[in-house]
XYZ file of C-alpha atoms in Angstrom:
654
model
C 0.000 0.000 0.000
C 1.310 3.461 -0.922
C 2.016 6.034 1.787
C 1.655 9.813 1.934
C 2.971 11.800 4.893
C 0.746 14.864 4.953
C 0.863 18.037 7.018
C -2.041 20.365 7.793
C -1.024 23.949 8.464
C -2.970 27.117 9.162
C -3.157 30.349 11.040
C -4.678 30.138 14.501
C -8.430 29.440 14.387
C -8.590 28.789 10.643
C -10.052 25.352 11.374
C -7.261 22.894 10.613
C -7.976 20.684 13.640
C -11.653 20.613 12.633
C -10.575 19.643 9.104
C -8.487 16.823 10.556
C -11.557 15.548 12.418
C -13.635 15.708 9.233
C -11.043 13.751 7.212
C -10.806 11.098 9.938
C -14.585 10.840 10.099
C -14.887 10.504 6.314
C -12.266 7.745 6.389
C -14.166 5.853 9.112
C -11.425 6.257 11.729
C -13.770 7.996 14.199
C -17.537 7.698 14.690
C -18.226 11.387 15.165
C -16.502 14.657 14.392
C -14.804 16.118 17.460
C -15.115 19.780 18.344
C -12.322 22.151 19.343
C -14.852 24.048 21.464
C -15.878 20.851 23.271
C -12.239 19.747 23.674
C -12.754 16.239 22.280
C -10.589 16.302 19.139
C -8.146 13.538 18.226
C -4.970 15.580 17.740
C -5.122 18.292 20.417
C -4.029 16.281 23.458
C -2.417 18.895 25.677
C -4.689 20.505 28.269
C -3.745 23.990 27.075
C -4.530 22.994 23.488
C -8.057 22.057 24.500
C -8.501 25.153 26.662
C -7.270 27.652 24.079
C -8.396 25.830 20.950
C -4.919 25.971 19.422
C -2.459 23.276 18.395
C 0.982 23.410 20.034
C 2.626 20.001 19.573
C 2.453 18.119 16.285
C 0.441 14.884 16.506
C 0.258 11.970 14.066
C -2.890 10.114 13.027
C -3.418 7.754 10.093
C -6.323 7.109 7.744
C -6.894 5.622 4.294
C -8.186 7.170 1.081
C -8.811 4.183 -1.155
C -5.535 2.267 -1.379
C -3.508 5.213 -0.085
C -2.406 5.354 3.574
C -2.175 8.935 4.805
C -0.104 9.707 7.886
C -1.513 13.074 8.877
C 0.626 15.395 10.995
C -1.455 18.156 12.564
C 0.993 21.024 13.035
C 0.844 24.180 15.189
C -0.320 27.450 13.712
C 0.614 29.936 16.412
C 3.714 32.007 15.539
C 5.376 31.130 18.856
C 5.522 27.498 17.686
C 6.934 27.984 14.174
C 9.874 25.758 15.186
C 7.405 22.889 15.737
C 5.946 23.607 12.290
C 9.304 23.541 10.512
C 10.350 20.379 12.352
C 7.214 18.619 11.138
C 7.729 19.913 7.588
C 11.082 18.136 7.380
C 9.307 14.767 7.166
C 6.387 15.648 4.870
C 5.604 14.553 1.318
C 2.851 17.151 0.910
C 0.765 19.685 2.812
C -2.665 21.282 3.055
C -2.693 24.980 3.950
C -6.006 25.996 5.544
C -7.364 29.543 5.193
C -10.552 30.968 6.677
C -13.116 32.161 4.112
C -14.133 34.857 6.632
C -10.802 36.235 7.894
C -8.910 35.476 4.684
C -5.112 35.428 4.489
C -3.582 36.255 7.882
C -0.023 37.232 8.795
C 0.893 33.745 9.963
C -0.601 32.269 6.782
C 2.043 34.145 4.832
C 4.803 32.902 7.132
C 3.650 29.312 6.641
C 3.337 29.657 2.867
C 6.806 31.150 2.586
C 8.189 28.230 4.594
C 6.390 25.690 2.412
C 7.689 27.362 -0.750
C 11.229 27.622 0.580
C 11.261 23.897 1.355
C 9.451 23.189 -1.954
C 6.730 21.090 -0.355
C 3.779 20.311 -2.692
C 0.796 22.144 -1.188
C -2.979 22.178 -1.643
C -4.943 25.166 -0.319
C -8.270 24.624 1.443
C -10.455 27.664 2.150
C -12.516 26.680 5.193
C -15.629 28.094 6.909
C -17.609 28.524 3.697
C -20.789 28.212 5.784
C -19.971 31.131 8.108
C -21.555 34.582 7.684
C -19.134 36.845 5.858
C -17.533 34.021 3.853
C -15.965 35.167 0.568
C -14.977 33.406 -2.642
C -13.559 35.949 -5.102
C -12.193 38.099 -2.267
C -10.202 35.257 -0.725
C -8.937 34.087 -4.126
C -7.701 37.628 -4.732
C -5.938 37.685 -1.361
C -4.265 34.342 -2.043
C -3.051 35.558 -5.436
C -1.695 38.876 -4.126
C -0.438 37.902 -0.662
C 0.622 34.256 -1.043
C 1.240 33.224 -4.642
C -0.317 33.951 -8.063
C 0.297 30.317 -9.062
C -3.141 29.037 -8.001
C -5.835 27.043 -9.764
C -9.410 27.186 -8.378
C -10.679 23.602 -8.352
C -14.393 24.428 -8.413
C -17.204 26.860 -7.713
C -18.875 27.742 -4.410
C -22.582 28.489 -3.925
C -24.782 29.647 -1.024
C -21.838 31.254 0.735
C -22.367 32.188 4.360
C -25.196 29.689 4.941
C -25.335 26.111 6.274
C -26.271 25.078 2.711
C -22.956 26.282 1.286
C -21.603 23.818 -1.283
C -18.555 23.363 -3.470
C -18.869 21.957 -6.988
C -15.598 20.519 -8.332
C -14.910 21.864 -11.823
C -11.663 23.162 -13.315
C -11.747 25.764 -16.073
C -9.316 24.574 -18.722
C -8.519 28.111 -19.896
C -7.430 29.213 -16.415
C -5.468 25.981 -15.907
C -3.687 26.386 -19.256
C -2.737 29.977 -18.470
C -1.205 29.128 -15.100
C 0.684 26.076 -16.393
C 2.143 27.694 -19.523
C 3.427 30.655 -17.491
C 5.673 28.220 -15.614
C 6.551 25.695 -18.323
C 8.194 26.977 -21.518
C 8.017 23.565 -23.216
C 4.270 23.366 -22.582
C 3.837 26.913 -23.932
C 5.801 26.012 -27.071
C 3.642 22.929 -27.689
C 0.512 25.048 -27.213
C 1.719 27.661 -29.703
C 2.612 24.932 -32.211
C -0.846 23.420 -31.832
C 0.421 20.095 -30.498
C -1.791 17.989 -28.191
C -1.331 18.824 -24.514
C -1.552 16.449 -21.562
C -2.733 19.105 -19.124
C -3.515 16.674 -16.302
C 0.021 15.283 -16.354
C 1.545 18.762 -16.560
C -0.679 19.944 -13.693
C 0.373 17.063 -11.442
C 4.040 17.505 -12.330
C 4.006 21.211 -11.426
C 2.192 20.476 -8.151
C 4.894 17.924 -7.270
C 7.540 20.606 -7.910
C 5.568 23.036 -5.692
C 5.159 25.483 -8.578
C 1.343 25.445 -8.683
C -1.225 25.167 -5.895
C -4.817 23.916 -6.329
C -7.417 25.822 -4.257
C -10.462 24.076 -2.750
C -13.337 25.662 -0.832
C -15.529 24.037 1.790
C -16.490 23.663 5.424
C -14.924 21.248 7.893
C -18.052 21.531 10.057
C -20.645 20.620 7.384
C -18.313 18.525 5.247
C -18.830 20.625 2.114
C -15.845 20.403 -0.228
C -13.927 17.930 1.920
C -14.598 15.028 -0.471
C -13.070 17.039 -3.316
C -10.089 17.824 -1.083
C -9.663 14.116 -0.273
C -9.636 13.350 -4.001
C -6.980 16.015 -4.478
C -4.851 14.553 -1.693
C -5.102 11.124 -3.297
C -4.613 12.158 -6.932
C -2.371 15.222 -6.892
C 0.172 14.913 -4.074
C 3.314 12.756 -4.434
C 3.707 9.444 -2.633
C 6.492 8.673 -0.191
C 9.519 7.195 -1.943
C 10.388 3.634 -0.992
C 13.887 2.155 -1.236
C 15.606 -0.948 0.090
C 18.973 0.425 1.184
C 20.455 0.659 4.642
C 18.319 2.216 7.373
C 18.218 6.013 7.266
C 15.651 8.223 9.008
C 15.057 11.446 10.879
C 13.717 12.013 14.415
C 11.141 14.808 14.345
C 9.551 14.419 17.762
C 10.493 12.975 21.164
C 8.133 12.342 24.064
C 8.147 10.452 27.353
C 6.031 7.360 27.950
C 4.094 6.500 31.140
C 7.202 4.999 32.735
C 9.386 7.950 31.781
C 10.961 6.160 28.819
C 11.853 8.104 25.679
C 9.767 7.525 22.547
C 11.204 8.767 19.246
C 8.971 9.641 16.275
C 10.953 8.830 13.129
C 10.343 9.369 9.420
C 12.146 6.553 7.637
C 13.596 7.587 4.278
C 15.501 4.425 3.447
C 15.736 0.809 4.588
C 13.777 -0.913 7.344
C 13.854 -0.829 11.158
C 13.245 -3.944 13.269
C 12.970 -4.674 16.962
C 16.370 -5.643 18.430
C 18.222 -3.823 15.626
C 21.182 -1.861 16.915
C 21.187 1.552 15.248
C 23.241 4.704 15.478
C 22.060 8.271 16.038
C 24.180 11.342 16.680
C 27.228 10.153 18.642
C 25.379 7.196 20.171
C 24.113 3.757 19.289
C 21.425 1.669 20.947
C 19.094 -1.276 20.437
C 15.459 -0.778 19.398
C 13.459 -2.463 22.158
C 10.012 -1.869 20.639
C 8.455 -0.092 17.689
C 5.065 0.941 16.414
C 4.293 1.862 12.810
C 1.600 4.294 11.751
C -0.816 3.332 9.021
C -1.690 -0.248 10.046
C 1.638 -1.488 8.693
C 3.680 -4.212 10.366
C 7.057 -3.220 8.928
C 8.840 0.073 9.608
C 10.028 0.511 6.036
C 10.957 3.465 3.828
C 8.295 6.159 3.653
C 6.754 5.170 6.987
C 6.512 7.031 10.276
C 7.362 4.892 13.307
C 7.654 5.253 17.073
C 10.851 3.709 18.442
C 11.651 2.725 22.035
C 15.061 2.055 23.571
C 16.972 5.106 22.296
C 17.720 6.716 25.661
C 20.073 9.422 24.314
C 18.062 10.345 21.206
C 17.241 13.995 20.461
C 14.983 15.742 17.996
C 16.740 16.239 14.681
C 18.975 13.163 15.028
C 19.571 11.148 11.903
C 19.206 7.444 12.654
C 21.049 4.850 10.605
C 22.266 1.309 10.256
C 25.552 0.620 12.059
C 27.002 -0.564 8.744
C 26.302 2.838 7.179
C 29.231 4.635 8.802
C 30.187 7.009 6.003
C 28.313 9.899 7.614
C 27.444 11.246 4.177
C 24.045 12.864 3.872
C 22.348 11.454 0.779
C 19.876 13.965 -0.694
C 17.091 11.405 -0.997
C 17.567 10.236 2.573
C 18.039 13.455 4.421
C 14.525 14.814 4.117
C 13.920 18.515 3.696
C 16.214 20.785 5.646
C 14.761 22.707 8.550
C 15.922 26.210 9.362
C 15.219 27.325 12.910
C 15.648 30.949 13.867
C 17.225 31.300 17.306
C 14.984 32.168 20.270
C 15.518 35.851 21.025
C 13.908 36.119 24.470
C 14.535 34.560 27.859
C 13.076 34.637 31.344
C 13.855 33.293 34.805
C 11.583 30.450 35.902
C 11.197 29.420 39.542
C 9.095 26.956 41.521
C 6.475 28.473 43.819
C 7.162 25.806 46.419
C 10.798 25.546 47.565
C 10.348 21.760 47.815
C 9.772 21.603 44.019
C 13.100 23.227 43.164
C 14.912 19.974 42.364
C 11.936 18.484 40.538
C 11.643 21.632 38.400
C 15.148 21.209 37.068
C 14.451 17.580 36.102
C 11.146 18.530 34.454
C 12.701 21.386 32.455
C 15.455 19.056 31.273
C 12.817 16.671 29.943
C 10.984 19.510 28.185
C 14.257 20.596 26.581
C 14.747 17.015 25.352
C 11.391 17.184 23.596
C 12.173 20.572 22.070
C 15.859 21.312 21.349
C 14.952 24.953 20.717
C 14.104 25.361 24.403
C 17.489 26.311 25.823
C 18.116 26.166 29.554
C 20.775 28.204 31.340
C 21.592 27.498 34.960
C 22.942 30.285 37.169
C 24.686 28.445 40.002
C 25.731 31.659 41.731
C 22.169 32.924 42.161
C 20.490 29.497 42.048
C 18.291 30.571 39.118
C 17.215 28.852 35.893
C 16.762 30.752 32.622
C 14.617 29.429 29.763
C 14.690 30.784 26.210
C 11.478 31.753 24.422
C 10.110 32.637 20.989
C 7.148 34.547 22.397
C 5.031 35.246 25.435
C 2.572 32.406 24.749
C 5.359 29.908 25.387
C 5.363 30.967 29.035
C 1.766 29.826 29.354
C 2.511 26.563 27.553
C 5.474 25.761 29.804
C 3.519 26.745 32.915
C 0.546 24.553 32.003
C 2.719 21.601 30.963
C 4.675 21.689 34.222
C 1.455 21.882 36.259
C -0.422 19.081 34.450
C 2.401 16.635 33.673
C 4.722 17.199 36.632
C 2.508 18.822 39.297
C 4.856 21.808 39.607
C 3.560 25.369 39.847
C 5.968 28.021 38.580
C 6.417 31.776 38.278
C 8.217 33.759 35.575
C 10.238 36.931 35.786
C 9.971 39.678 33.186
C 11.093 38.619 29.702
C 14.428 39.992 28.471
C 16.221 39.969 25.111
C 19.045 37.548 24.289
C 22.008 39.379 22.739
C 25.251 37.932 21.354
C 28.863 39.097 21.290
C 31.167 39.179 18.282
C 34.930 39.597 18.229
C 36.271 42.939 17.020
C 39.896 41.915 16.469
C 42.471 39.278 17.338
C 43.745 38.650 20.864
C 46.279 36.297 22.412
C 47.367 35.259 25.895
C 49.591 32.636 27.462
C 50.314 31.413 30.981
C 53.253 29.152 31.818
C 53.254 26.626 34.606
C 55.159 27.613 37.745
C 55.364 31.195 36.419
C 53.243 34.366 36.227
C 51.403 33.552 39.461
C 49.932 30.525 37.685
C 48.877 28.073 40.430
C 48.111 25.249 37.991
C 50.504 22.645 36.602
C 49.647 23.589 33.027
C 50.917 25.822 30.233
C 48.289 27.171 27.857
C 48.527 29.747 25.089
C 45.455 30.733 23.077
C 44.799 33.078 20.165
C 41.240 34.132 19.314
C 40.248 35.414 15.901
C 36.926 36.595 14.432
C 35.025 34.010 12.389
C 32.372 34.527 9.676
C 28.763 34.816 10.835
C 27.190 31.389 11.453
C 30.599 29.696 11.150
C 30.424 28.515 14.754
C 33.373 27.914 17.060
C 36.441 26.187 15.607
C 39.494 24.979 17.517
C 42.941 24.514 15.954
C 46.349 23.387 17.210
C 49.593 25.197 16.490
C 51.328 22.895 18.968
C 52.178 19.336 18.033
C 49.423 16.860 18.777
C 51.872 14.673 20.710
C 53.283 17.515 22.789
C 51.119 16.417 25.694
C 48.421 13.798 26.396
C 45.368 14.109 24.133
C 43.083 14.145 27.199
C 44.609 17.495 28.224
C 44.159 18.974 24.744
C 40.562 17.742 24.750
C 39.998 19.346 28.156
C 41.220 22.685 26.776
C 38.966 22.478 23.694
C 35.881 21.542 25.709
C 36.512 24.359 28.202
C 37.056 26.863 25.376
C 33.641 26.050 23.925
C 32.049 26.225 27.371
C 33.734 29.541 28.238
C 32.576 31.158 24.975
C 29.000 30.766 26.192
C 29.703 33.889 28.279
C 31.894 36.527 26.693
C 33.368 39.739 28.057
C 29.899 41.196 28.649
C 28.287 37.884 29.628
C 26.678 37.063 26.245
C 27.442 34.039 24.074
C 30.121 34.358 21.383
C 28.645 32.078 18.678
C 31.382 32.507 16.057
C 35.121 32.401 16.804
C 38.334 30.708 15.701
C 40.531 29.650 18.622
C 44.128 28.499 18.170
C 46.173 26.749 20.875
C 49.638 28.307 20.582
C 51.439 26.977 23.693
C 51.186 23.815 25.741
C 53.064 22.223 28.594
C 52.481 19.818 31.458
C 54.168 17.998 34.311
C 54.481 14.292 33.677
C 52.946 11.777 36.058
C 55.247 11.339 39.029
C 55.340 10.705 42.757
C 57.703 10.598 45.719
C 59.714 7.445 46.151
C 57.582 4.413 46.945
C 54.424 6.597 47.027
C 51.249 6.622 44.980
C 50.427 9.206 42.299
C 50.764 12.753 43.654
C 48.652 15.326 41.820
C 50.562 18.173 43.481
C 53.524 17.127 41.310
C 51.657 15.919 38.198
C 49.339 17.668 35.772
C 45.700 16.644 35.590
C 42.888 17.519 33.190
C 41.510 19.705 35.982
C 44.585 21.953 35.777
C 43.832 22.634 32.120
C 40.101 23.078 32.693
C 40.724 25.618 35.452
C 43.427 27.590 33.629
C 41.721 27.787 30.207
C 39.057 30.368 31.219
C 41.739 32.715 32.582
C 43.810 32.557 29.379
C 40.822 32.705 27.011
C 39.107 35.641 28.727
C 42.377 37.592 28.732
C 42.674 36.991 24.980
C 39.030 37.989 24.464
C 39.483 41.234 26.364
C 42.535 42.035 24.246
C 40.613 41.268 21.031
C 37.590 43.267 22.138
C 33.962 42.315 21.586
C 30.844 44.153 20.531
C 27.333 43.299 21.736
C 24.604 42.779 19.145
C 20.851 42.629 19.684
C 18.418 40.526 17.598
C 16.457 42.345 14.906
C 13.205 41.158 13.347
C 12.077 41.943 9.827
C 8.505 43.175 9.993
C 5.728 43.753 7.482
C 2.678 45.776 8.446
C -0.573 46.104 6.549
C -2.502 49.070 7.934
C -5.293 51.450 6.925
C -3.619 54.265 5.002
C -5.055 56.983 7.248
C -3.249 55.461 10.275
C 0.208 55.535 8.660
C 1.427 58.628 10.498
C 0.483 57.298 13.944
C 2.051 53.910 13.203
C 5.285 55.494 11.944
C 5.510 57.567 15.128
C 5.159 54.422 17.239
C 7.769 52.589 15.157
C 10.206 55.466 15.678
C 9.650 55.324 19.442
C 10.316 51.560 19.379
C 13.607 52.091 17.503
C 12.295 50.429 14.345
C 13.884 51.203 10.966
C 11.041 51.348 8.410
C 11.552 51.476 4.665
C 9.646 53.852 2.388
C 5.926 53.035 2.873
C 4.008 51.479 -0.012
C 0.982 53.768 0.151
C -2.343 52.930 -1.453
C -5.835 54.376 -1.332
C -7.154 52.183 1.490
C -4.441 49.817 2.725
C -0.731 50.557 2.916
C 2.262 48.338 3.608
C 5.195 49.117 5.870
C 8.330 46.987 5.963
C 11.551 47.294 7.895
C 13.463 46.082 10.924
C 12.587 46.329 14.604
C 14.447 45.197 17.742
C 13.147 41.844 18.980
C 12.568 43.416 22.387
C 9.982 45.783 20.880
C 7.942 43.279 18.840
C 5.629 42.303 21.699
C 4.924 45.945 22.564
C 4.110 46.674 18.911
C 1.724 43.696 18.843
C -0.051 45.056 21.921
C -0.412 48.603 20.564
C -1.276 47.787 16.946
C -5.046 47.136 17.401
C -5.570 50.550 19.021
C -3.428 52.303 16.403
C -5.218 50.729 13.423
C -8.798 50.251 14.674
C -8.107 46.516 14.857
C -7.370 46.304 11.120
C -3.560 46.190 11.225
C -1.760 42.945 10.384
C 1.786 42.399 11.647
C 4.170 39.758 10.373
C 7.655 39.489 11.893
C 10.509 37.009 11.976
C 14.113 36.994 13.146
C 16.345 38.597 10.517
C 19.834 39.320 11.893
C 21.886 40.704 14.776
C 22.820 44.380 14.905
C 25.214 46.264 17.222
C 23.325 47.805 20.109
C 23.057 51.570 20.362
C 23.577 53.367 23.646
C 24.821 51.690 26.844
C 26.198 48.165 26.384
C 23.876 45.652 28.088
C 25.638 43.365 30.529
C 24.411 39.856 31.275
C 25.055 38.568 34.814
C 27.516 35.700 34.650
C 26.410 32.307 35.901
C 29.888 31.382 37.143
C 32.828 33.084 38.844
C 34.204 35.666 36.429
C 37.655 34.694 35.035
C 38.222 38.403 34.349
C 38.268 38.893 38.122
C 41.376 36.782 38.671
C 41.527 37.051 42.446
C 37.932 35.942 43.091
C 38.128 33.282 40.383
C 41.253 31.705 41.862
C 39.865 31.874 45.394
C 36.762 30.005 44.272
C 38.585 27.439 42.111
C 41.306 26.677 44.637
C 38.762 26.383 47.458
C 36.730 23.995 45.304
C 39.814 21.939 44.426
């Protein structure tokens, strides 16, 4: 049986969860259509999802359309959970983008469509809520063409809009189809001009598979109007999952904990087959599959399938799983899935347990949440006994709070949200400390040179000393400590890009007094190198100099033209950098950049500024040097730049 891994995406409240229920009901998987309002849907399992009527975590359900098995992944639509959306997209063969016939194209709809187009995922568009008062046909088609993509083909006609009797009649106008297809296929246009016979159906399907053209269906998930036509489109127009018989290769796109606390990995298998008791590799680990479950009533976890695997204790979201025999590490294009690009979280807050007795449990619970979502970064401040958690938006606070209360029984409080900056090197710096000299209390010699690296290059470590000049364990200790120390630069912010060169090395060989055991006061240990590295590296960083950069979002605003002046004044106050406005008679567009710290305030003020008609779309764009006073981030360890206090702490600890 053929398999299609399908995603349903939409702006909040466009009705994608209701559409999922309707498709499951039509396929006979459920006996009645669940309601988001009643909280009895199949895919929204989190308490907060049922309370708010939004989808936060992607869920997988399977159903059949004829001889096609569809694994349906119901993805989040709220902008705070775009990372969940992109993670789910990496395992999809096709998608359905849901739009409300009443509200039309929303800001998040455009974000989702851009992501689908960037990853070239074949996409059908379903305009929902045809039965609601205020539903539009031509108006929504016009919005899709102007705001999403002009490459659309209406797949039928709608009647009785805005009433419970609203219907959708499948019919494709050949003239409109020919126009859209020939605009994007020169060979087809040439055959048309020459009067040759055209296989429009084949050309239509081929362009859908290449994500060049998007069919548009209308209907209602509540009444079922148009959903049969959509099911036919899913079956006939979207590509099937590719099946191959090579060595096992897959991608982990979700991790959750079972009732006993065990890890369960959701895997899209691109190649080969997984079996119970197979020993597989993932990341830097390998483990045995102790149990598996395959979606779609299949008994074999083969290529194209989505499976749940047990036994992979160290697995993380994004890991590539593979057969132990496939050790090349090469990433085959057909096996790697579609790449996911996650913007970094730009906000963070301090989280604390309301009850002091829950302090230890909170740390364990947050660690488990971070396992399930690698984009939730935790930062522990041991000096102040505080835990920081990174965020994409304010709604994530509520999600974390509710999850901790319902799944772990821990009530928490949050401090005010702050912006996450980064530091970049200005120049090159170098420092060296020799053992038994320069007031160096450690039996280690370390010399380091730090150099700027290109943006997004990461941290690289190079040796100018001979590899055999001292034990490899000591060199490894220096490299690991360098990477750890760069998490907090001169001003306390992470330095994400740097090239570090080890220029000097030296150690005291293992020795002892006569007839005595090993004496670490005479012999170097890895601890000597771990303790000395921060002192040398921070001295080099201070010599090189760093600049602090704040995250900037690119924004696009659609506002009533008569409110432009008031909006521009607010943007100026929020330190935004707008481009020249695109003014029109009724609705104008503003684009530009705005500090991430000001996005939430703009969201709060926009309805009052624009009579509730303004639409804001924003996403992380780049980092920019801060203006004004340099923000300092409190360090979570003893500052190596304060040598006296650092040595007092380290030597007392040793």
